[in-house]
Short mmCIF file of C-alpha atoms (C1' of nucleotides) in Angstrom, two decimals:
data_model
loop_
_atom_site.label_atom_id
_atom_site.label_comp_id
_atom_site.label_asym_id
_atom_site.label_seq_id
_atom_site.Cartn_x
_atom_site.Cartn_y
_atom_site.Cartn_z
CA MET A 1 0.03 -0.04 0.06
CA LEU A 2 0.90 3.68 0.06
CA ASN A 3 2.70 3.50 3.46
CA GLY A 4 4.16 0.02 3.09
CA LEU A 5 3.19 -3.63 3.37
CA SER A 6 2.38 -5.07 6.77
CA ILE A 7 4.18 -8.18 7.84
CA GLY A 8 1.02 -10.13 7.05
CA ALA A 9 0.83 -8.73 3.61
CA LEU A 10 4.45 -9.51 2.95
CA SER A 11 3.76 -13.03 4.37
CA ARG A 12 0.87 -13.52 1.87
CA ARG A 13 2.94 -12.31 -1.14
CA THR A 14 5.87 -14.60 -0.46
CA GLY A 15 4.48 -17.66 1.13
CA CYS A 16 6.82 -17.13 4.02
CA THR A 17 5.30 -17.10 7.55
CA VAL A 18 5.17 -14.06 9.70
CA GLN A 19 7.36 -15.76 12.25
CA THR A 20 9.94 -16.56 9.70
CA ILE A 21 10.01 -13.07 8.45
CA ARG A 22 10.78 -11.82 11.91
CA TYR A 23 13.39 -14.47 12.43
CA TYR A 24 15.16 -13.38 9.15
CA GLU A 25 15.13 -9.86 10.42
CA ARG A 26 16.55 -11.01 13.78
CA ILE A 27 19.37 -12.94 12.28
CA GLY A 28 20.07 -10.14 9.81
CA VAL A 29 19.28 -11.56 6.30
CA MET A 30 16.28 -9.19 6.04
CA PRO A 31 17.01 -5.50 6.79
CA GLN A 32 14.92 -3.76 9.37
CA SER A 33 11.86 -1.87 8.09
CA ARG A 34 10.40 1.35 9.23
CA ARG A 35 7.79 1.09 12.03
CA THR A 36 4.44 2.71 12.44
CA GLY A 37 3.77 4.93 15.52
CA GLY A 38 2.35 1.72 17.18
CA ASN A 39 5.65 -0.19 16.43
CA GLN A 40 4.31 -2.29 13.57
CA ARG A 41 6.55 -3.13 10.62
CA ARG A 42 5.92 -1.59 7.21
CA TYR A 43 7.88 -2.82 4.28
CA THR A 44 8.84 -1.55 0.83
CA ALA A 45 9.02 -3.18 -2.58
CA GLN A 46 12.77 -3.63 -1.94
CA HIS A 47 12.01 -5.72 1.11
CA LEU A 48 9.63 -7.79 -1.07
CA ASP A 49 12.35 -8.37 -3.58
CA ARG A 50 14.80 -9.42 -1.02
CA LEU A 51 12.35 -11.89 0.73
CA HIS A 52 11.64 -13.47 -2.73
CA PHE A 53 15.31 -13.81 -3.33
CA ILE A 54 15.77 -15.50 0.04
CA ARG A 55 12.87 -17.82 -0.33
CA HIS A 56 13.87 -18.83 -3.91
CA ALA A 57 17.46 -19.55 -2.74
CA ARG A 58 16.20 -21.55 0.26
CA GLU A 59 13.92 -23.61 -2.15
CA LEU A 60 17.05 -24.34 -4.23
CA GLY A 61 18.84 -25.62 -1.11
CA PHE A 62 21.11 -22.69 -0.21
CA SER A 63 21.76 -22.35 3.52
CA LEU A 64 21.03 -18.97 5.19
CA GLU A 65 24.73 -18.54 5.62
CA GLN A 66 25.23 -18.91 1.94
CA ILE A 67 22.39 -16.63 1.27
CA ARG A 68 23.88 -14.09 3.45
CA GLU A 69 27.04 -14.34 1.33
CA LEU A 70 25.17 -14.07 -1.97
CA LEU A 71 23.35 -11.01 -0.81
CA THR A 72 26.73 -9.32 0.12
CA LEU A 73 28.28 -10.29 -3.05
CA ALA A 74 25.29 -9.06 -5.01
CA ASP A 75 25.78 -5.60 -3.55
CA TYR A 76 28.96 -5.17 -5.63
CA PRO A 77 27.73 -5.43 -9.22
CA ASP A 78 31.08 -4.56 -10.69
CA GLN A 79 33.05 -7.36 -9.11
CA SER A 80 33.73 -10.68 -10.62
CA CYS A 81 30.97 -13.20 -9.93
CA ALA A 82 33.51 -16.04 -9.43
CA GLU A 83 32.66 -16.42 -5.71
CA ILE A 84 28.95 -16.63 -6.53
CA ASP A 85 29.64 -19.21 -9.00
CA ARG A 86 31.66 -21.11 -6.36
CA ILE A 87 28.72 -21.06 -3.78
CA ALA A 88 26.29 -22.20 -6.56
CA ARG A 89 28.62 -25.06 -7.40
CA THR A 90 29.12 -26.06 -3.81
CA ASN A 91 25.35 -26.27 -3.31
CA LEU A 92 25.06 -28.27 -6.51
CA ALA A 93 27.73 -30.74 -5.47
CA ALA A 94 25.87 -31.05 -2.10
CA ILE A 95 22.58 -31.71 -3.82
CA GLU A 96 24.13 -34.34 -6.09
CA SER A 97 25.66 -36.10 -3.27
CA ARG A 98 22.41 -36.21 -1.40
CA LEU A 99 20.62 -37.49 -4.64
CA ARG A 100 23.10 -40.42 -4.97
CA ARG A 101 22.67 -41.36 -1.46
CA LEU A 102 18.89 -41.14 -1.55
CA GLU A 103 18.94 -43.36 -4.71
CA LEU A 104 20.77 -46.07 -2.86
CA LEU A 105 18.39 -45.90 0.17
CA ARG A 106 15.42 -45.89 -2.04
CA HIS A 107 16.77 -49.05 -3.67
CA GLU A 108 17.17 -50.85 -0.34
CA LEU A 109 13.81 -49.69 1.01
CA GLN A 110 12.07 -50.83 -2.10
CA ARG A 111 13.70 -54.20 -1.65
CA MET A 112 12.78 -54.34 1.92
CA ALA A 113 9.17 -53.27 1.52
CA SER A 114 8.41 -55.48 -1.52
CA ALA A 115 9.79 -58.55 0.35
CA CYS A 116 7.35 -57.90 3.21
CA ARG A 117 3.67 -58.68 2.54
CA GLY A 118 1.57 -59.41 5.53
CA GLY A 119 3.45 -62.21 7.23
CA ARG A 120 4.34 -62.28 10.87
CA VAL A 121 6.77 -59.91 12.61
CA ALA A 122 9.12 -62.88 13.28
CA ASP A 123 9.57 -63.30 9.49
CA CYS A 124 9.42 -59.69 8.56
CA ARG A 125 11.97 -58.84 6.08
CA VAL A 126 12.12 -55.14 7.12
CA ILE A 127 13.06 -56.14 10.73
CA ARG A 128 15.45 -58.68 9.43
CA VAL A 129 17.28 -56.35 7.17
CA LEU A 130 17.45 -53.49 9.69
CA SER A 131 18.80 -56.04 12.27
CA LYS A 132 21.66 -57.35 10.11
CA HIS A 133 23.47 -55.19 7.70
CA ASP A 134 24.88 -58.20 5.88
CA GLN A 135 21.34 -58.88 4.74
CA CYS A 136 21.35 -55.54 2.98
CA HIS A 137 22.41 -55.35 -0.64
CA THR A 138 23.43 -51.78 -0.64
CA GLU A 139 26.63 -50.36 0.75
CA HIS A 140 25.17 -47.40 2.46
CA ILE A 141 28.08 -46.60 4.62
CA GLY A 142 27.87 -43.06 5.94
CA SER A 143 26.53 -41.18 8.76
CA PRO A 144 22.89 -40.07 8.85
CA GLU A 145 23.85 -36.56 8.81
CA MET A 146 25.13 -36.86 5.21
CA PHE A 147 21.61 -37.62 4.45
CA GLU A 148 20.03 -34.72 6.13
CA ASP A 149 20.10 -31.17 5.41
CA MET B 1 34.96 -58.15 27.32
CA LEU B 2 33.96 -60.47 30.11
CA ASN B 3 32.12 -57.96 32.14
CA GLY B 4 30.77 -55.90 29.21
CA LEU B 5 31.64 -53.37 26.63
CA SER B 6 32.65 -49.82 27.65
CA ILE B 7 30.76 -47.01 25.96
CA GLY B 8 33.92 -46.34 23.92
CA ALA B 9 34.09 -49.88 22.65
CA LEU B 10 30.49 -49.86 21.66
CA SER B 11 31.06 -46.63 19.93
CA ARG B 12 34.07 -48.07 17.92
CA ARG B 13 32.01 -51.12 16.98
CA THR B 14 29.04 -49.22 15.68
CA GLY B 15 30.52 -46.03 14.36
CA CYS B 16 28.06 -44.15 16.71
CA THR B 17 29.68 -41.46 18.81
CA VAL B 18 29.87 -41.71 22.68
CA GLN B 19 27.65 -38.73 23.08
CA THR B 20 25.11 -40.06 20.69
CA ILE B 21 24.90 -43.41 22.58
CA ARG B 22 24.28 -41.44 25.78
CA TYR B 23 21.64 -39.42 23.86
CA TYR B 24 19.91 -42.47 22.87
CA GLU B 25 19.78 -43.69 26.36
CA ARG B 26 18.47 -40.53 27.65
CA ILE B 27 15.56 -40.43 25.14
CA GLY B 28 14.92 -44.14 25.73
CA VAL B 29 15.61 -45.83 22.37
CA MET B 30 18.53 -47.58 23.93
CA PRO B 31 17.93 -49.46 27.18
CA GLN B 32 20.06 -48.62 30.23
CA SER B 33 23.07 -50.71 30.90
CA ARG B 34 24.53 -51.90 34.12
CA ARG B 35 27.13 -49.71 35.64
CA THR B 36 30.49 -50.45 37.29
CA GLY B 37 31.24 -49.44 40.88
CA GLY B 38 32.52 -46.11 39.53
CA ASN B 39 29.33 -45.51 37.61
CA GLN B 40 30.58 -46.34 34.16
CA ARG B 41 28.38 -48.10 31.53
CA ARG B 42 28.99 -51.62 30.66
CA TYR B 43 27.13 -53.05 27.70
CA THR B 44 26.01 -56.61 26.56
CA ALA B 45 25.79 -58.18 23.09
CA GLN B 46 22.17 -57.26 23.14
CA HIS B 47 22.87 -53.58 23.41
CA LEU B 48 25.31 -53.91 20.54
CA ASP B 49 22.64 -55.53 18.41
CA ARG B 50 20.12 -52.79 19.19
CA LEU B 51 22.51 -50.08 18.42
CA HIS B 52 23.33 -51.71 15.14
CA PHE B 53 19.56 -51.81 14.44
CA ILE B 54 19.06 -48.15 15.35
CA ARG B 55 22.02 -46.95 13.23
CA HIS B 56 21.10 -49.00 10.24
CA ALA B 57 17.47 -47.72 10.40
CA ARG B 58 18.76 -44.12 10.76
CA GLU B 59 20.94 -44.63 7.63
CA LEU B 60 17.83 -45.82 5.83
CA GLY B 61 16.05 -42.58 6.72
CA PHE B 62 13.82 -43.69 9.57
CA SER B 63 13.29 -41.07 12.23
CA LEU B 64 14.07 -41.97 16.02
CA GLU B 65 10.29 -41.82 16.48
CA GLN B 66 9.79 -44.50 13.81
CA ILE B 67 12.61 -46.56 15.02
CA ARG B 68 11.00 -46.49 18.46
CA GLU B 69 7.83 -47.89 16.92
CA LEU B 70 9.71 -50.49 15.00
CA LEU B 71 11.57 -51.69 18.06
CA THR B 72 8.26 -51.95 19.96
CA LEU B 73 6.66 -53.80 17.06
CA ALA B 74 9.70 -56.08 16.85
CA ASP B 75 9.08 -57.14 20.34
CA TYR B 76 5.85 -59.06 19.40
CA PRO B 77 6.95 -61.53 16.84
CA ASP B 78 3.57 -63.36 16.45
CA GLN B 79 1.77 -60.27 15.31
CA SER B 80 1.21 -59.26 11.73
CA CYS B 81 3.88 -57.17 10.29
CA ALA B 82 1.43 -54.86 8.41
CA GLU B 83 2.39 -51.94 10.65
CA ILE B 84 6.02 -52.45 10.02
CA ASP B 85 5.35 -52.60 6.25
CA ARG B 86 3.37 -49.31 6.56
CA ILE B 87 6.13 -47.52 8.29
CA ALA B 88 8.64 -48.78 5.79
CA ARG B 89 6.35 -47.61 2.83
CA THR B 90 5.88 -44.26 4.45
CA ASN B 91 9.63 -43.91 4.45
CA LEU B 92 10.02 -45.04 0.95
CA ALA B 93 7.33 -42.50 -0.09
CA ALA B 94 9.12 -39.74 1.73
CA ILE B 95 12.46 -40.55 0.21
CA GLU B 96 10.99 -40.85 -3.38
CA SER B 97 9.45 -37.36 -2.88
CA ARG B 98 12.68 -35.86 -1.71
CA LEU B 99 14.38 -37.52 -4.62
CA ARG B 100 11.94 -35.94 -7.19
CA ARG B 101 12.40 -32.59 -5.55
CA LEU B 102 16.08 -32.88 -5.47
CA GLU B 103 16.30 -33.73 -9.14
CA LEU B 104 14.45 -30.55 -9.99
CA LEU B 105 16.75 -28.50 -7.91
CA ARG B 106 19.71 -30.13 -9.37
CA HIS B 107 18.55 -29.40 -12.89
CA GLU B 108 17.94 -25.69 -12.00
CA LEU B 109 21.22 -25.38 -10.34
CA GLN B 110 23.06 -26.90 -13.21
CA ARG B 111 21.40 -24.57 -15.69
CA MET B 112 22.35 -21.68 -13.32
CA ALA B 113 25.98 -22.61 -12.72
CA SER B 114 26.65 -23.38 -16.34
CA ALA B 115 25.39 -20.07 -17.48
CA CYS B 116 27.70 -18.20 -15.07
CA ARG B 117 31.34 -18.25 -16.12
CA GLY B 118 33.38 -15.46 -14.74
CA GLY B 119 31.41 -12.41 -15.73
CA ARG B 120 30.45 -9.51 -13.46
CA VAL B 121 28.03 -9.68 -10.57
CA ALA B 122 25.73 -7.33 -12.52
CA ASP B 123 25.35 -9.92 -15.18
CA CYS B 124 25.48 -13.01 -13.03
CA ARG B 125 22.97 -15.58 -13.98
CA VAL B 126 22.85 -17.05 -10.50
CA ILE B 127 21.82 -13.76 -8.98
CA ARG B 128 19.38 -13.08 -11.81
CA VAL B 129 17.71 -16.46 -11.44
CA LEU B 130 17.40 -16.19 -7.61
CA SER B 131 16.07 -12.60 -7.96
CA LYS B 132 13.27 -13.46 -10.40
CA HIS B 133 11.52 -16.86 -10.22
CA ASP B 134 10.24 -16.40 -13.77
CA GLN B 135 13.73 -16.72 -15.08
CA CYS B 136 13.69 -20.10 -13.60
CA HIS B 137 12.69 -23.02 -15.88
CA THR B 138 11.72 -25.35 -13.09
CA GLU B 139 8.52 -25.37 -11.05
CA HIS B 140 10.03 -26.02 -7.83
CA ILE B 141 6.97 -24.90 -5.92
CA GLY B 142 7.12 -26.13 -2.36
CA SER B 143 8.56 -24.94 0.89
CA PRO B 144 12.02 -25.69 2.05
CA GLU B 145 10.89 -28.00 4.78
CA MET B 146 9.56 -30.37 2.19
CA PHE B 147 13.07 -30.67 0.99
CA GLU B 148 14.61 -31.04 4.48
CA ASP B 149 14.46 -33.89 6.70
"C1'" DG C 1 -16.38 8.04 18.76
"C1'" DC C 2 -16.78 3.30 20.23
"C1'" DT C 3 -16.33 -1.39 20.05
"C1'" DT C 4 -14.97 -5.50 18.39
"C1'" DG C 5 -12.03 -8.73 16.29
"C1'" DA C 6 -8.09 -9.49 13.60
"C1'" DA C 7 -3.37 -8.50 13.22
"C1'" DT C 8 0.57 -7.30 15.37
"C1'" DC C 9 4.25 -6.89 18.97
"C1'" DT C 10 8.16 -8.99 22.21
"C1'" DA C 11 10.14 -12.67 24.52
"C1'" DC C 12 10.92 -17.16 25.16
"C1'" DA C 13 10.60 -22.36 24.64
"C1'" DA C 14 10.24 -26.36 21.66
"C1'" DC C 15 11.42 -29.22 17.49
"C1'" DG C 16 14.86 -33.19 15.79
"C1'" DA C 17 19.06 -35.32 16.04
"C1'" DC C 18 22.69 -34.47 17.36
"C1'" DT C 19 27.51 -31.97 18.82
"C1'" DA C 20 30.38 -29.55 22.07
"C1'" DT C 21 31.97 -27.80 26.29
"C1'" DA C 22 33.30 -27.55 31.25
"C1'" DG C 23 34.59 -29.58 35.18
"C1'" DG C 24 34.95 -33.43 37.58
"C1'" DT C 25 35.82 -38.94 38.51
"C1'" DT C 26 37.36 -43.67 37.28
"C1'" DT C 27 39.96 -46.84 34.86
"C1'" DT C 28 44.17 -48.55 32.77
"C1'" DA C 29 48.93 -48.83 31.74
"C1'" DT C 30 53.39 -48.27 33.12
"C1'" DA D 1 52.20 -44.47 42.45
"C1'" DT D 2 51.33 -41.73 38.88
"C1'" DA D 3 49.91 -40.12 34.57
"C1'" DA D 4 47.03 -40.43 30.68
"C1'" DA D 5 43.06 -41.91 28.67
"C1'" DA D 6 38.46 -42.68 29.10
"C1'" DC D 7 34.55 -41.91 31.47
"C1'" DC D 8 30.76 -39.20 34.09
"C1'" DT D 9 26.95 -35.39 34.48
"C1'" DA D 10 24.98 -31.22 33.29
"C1'" DT D 11 24.21 -27.81 30.19
"C1'" DA D 12 24.24 -24.99 25.98
"C1'" DG D 13 24.69 -24.76 21.13
"C1'" DT D 14 23.68 -25.99 16.10
"C1'" DC D 15 20.01 -25.00 11.94
"C1'" DG D 16 15.79 -23.33 10.32
"C1'" DT D 17 12.12 -22.75 11.81
"C1'" DT D 18 7.43 -23.18 14.65
"C1'" DG D 19 4.69 -22.36 18.44
"C1'" DT D 20 3.28 -20.11 22.83
"C1'" DA D 21 1.71 -16.39 26.04
"C1'" DG D 22 0.27 -12.06 27.06
"C1'" DA D 23 0.13 -7.39 25.69
"C1'" DT D 24 -0.77 -3.80 22.21
"C1'" DT D 25 -2.36 -1.70 17.84
"C1'" DC D 26 -4.95 -1.42 13.73
"C1'" DA D 27 -9.18 -1.38 10.48
"C1'" DA D 28 -14.00 -1.75 9.97
"C1'" DG D 29 -18.71 -1.30 11.08
"C1'" DC D 30 -22.15 1.12 13.91
#
DNA sequence: GCTTGAATCTACAACGACTATAGGTTTTAT
DNA sequence: ATAAAACCTATAGTCGTTGTAGATTCAAGC
């Protein structure tokens, strides 16, 4: 509107919750906005753009720390974008590694689940595979945190 | 050993850190062990088996809550394993959904990164795509949390 | 102008699955 | 006997949110 978007309006336009917007401000990836006399936030079109950028980058798997870097780098349009390229490629590599790992897990789970069809727990393939790694066809060595975000 | 594995020995045999083992005990997925006179934990072969089960299930993407369920169900070997099957399939579906999403993200990141080769920030493809979703070929609608664990 | 209800404010706790630290005690090897 | 390694508890931190409580402000209708 004329004197700025409320936090709720910004939320509706970006699909980002009100709490998350406040969180982004607190950790400094969103700049502070002006406030009304009653201390409510009022945002500009620039804030809207920045929040779109952040959300889009989050959807593409960038961490908030990476986003912070990207935003800093984006502020110097005359510099080389080599560093930006590096961050994007790092993120791509991380996503590719997660993909490979998930493919292995899918394979093993498919094998497990297809072998289990309504028998008794004592004969359950799922429990058996989980109990003994040597019954597992896949070499999914690696810590769970690899697999998470 | 004769009077049980120390927590460090259990850690070495499972690849699970000492802190994590204590954490599992605290939240109740690992049963308590006997203690030495000096209050140190001493584990049995049953503990080793259970920790292997937990770790293996974690590697396959089961949450600790799901593992707790699986362990409870595994205690009743004469019941139907339908519920176990359901948990495994839920997990498989989650992994497949993450996979599809990651494939879209990879595609978009590849496109972004390949278009950016040492120009200036002002012309950087990465920044441009992140700034405007309509420059993005992929429909990766969905919140980041879908994408996370 | 008044009232109501929705939206907003701050501050703080919780989530999941760990990881790390501080400061102390026990065990093991020499 | 001593010293180093391993262990103990308790507590706080990580990441990216989400949820809560209790107070205040805003916008709309009368």
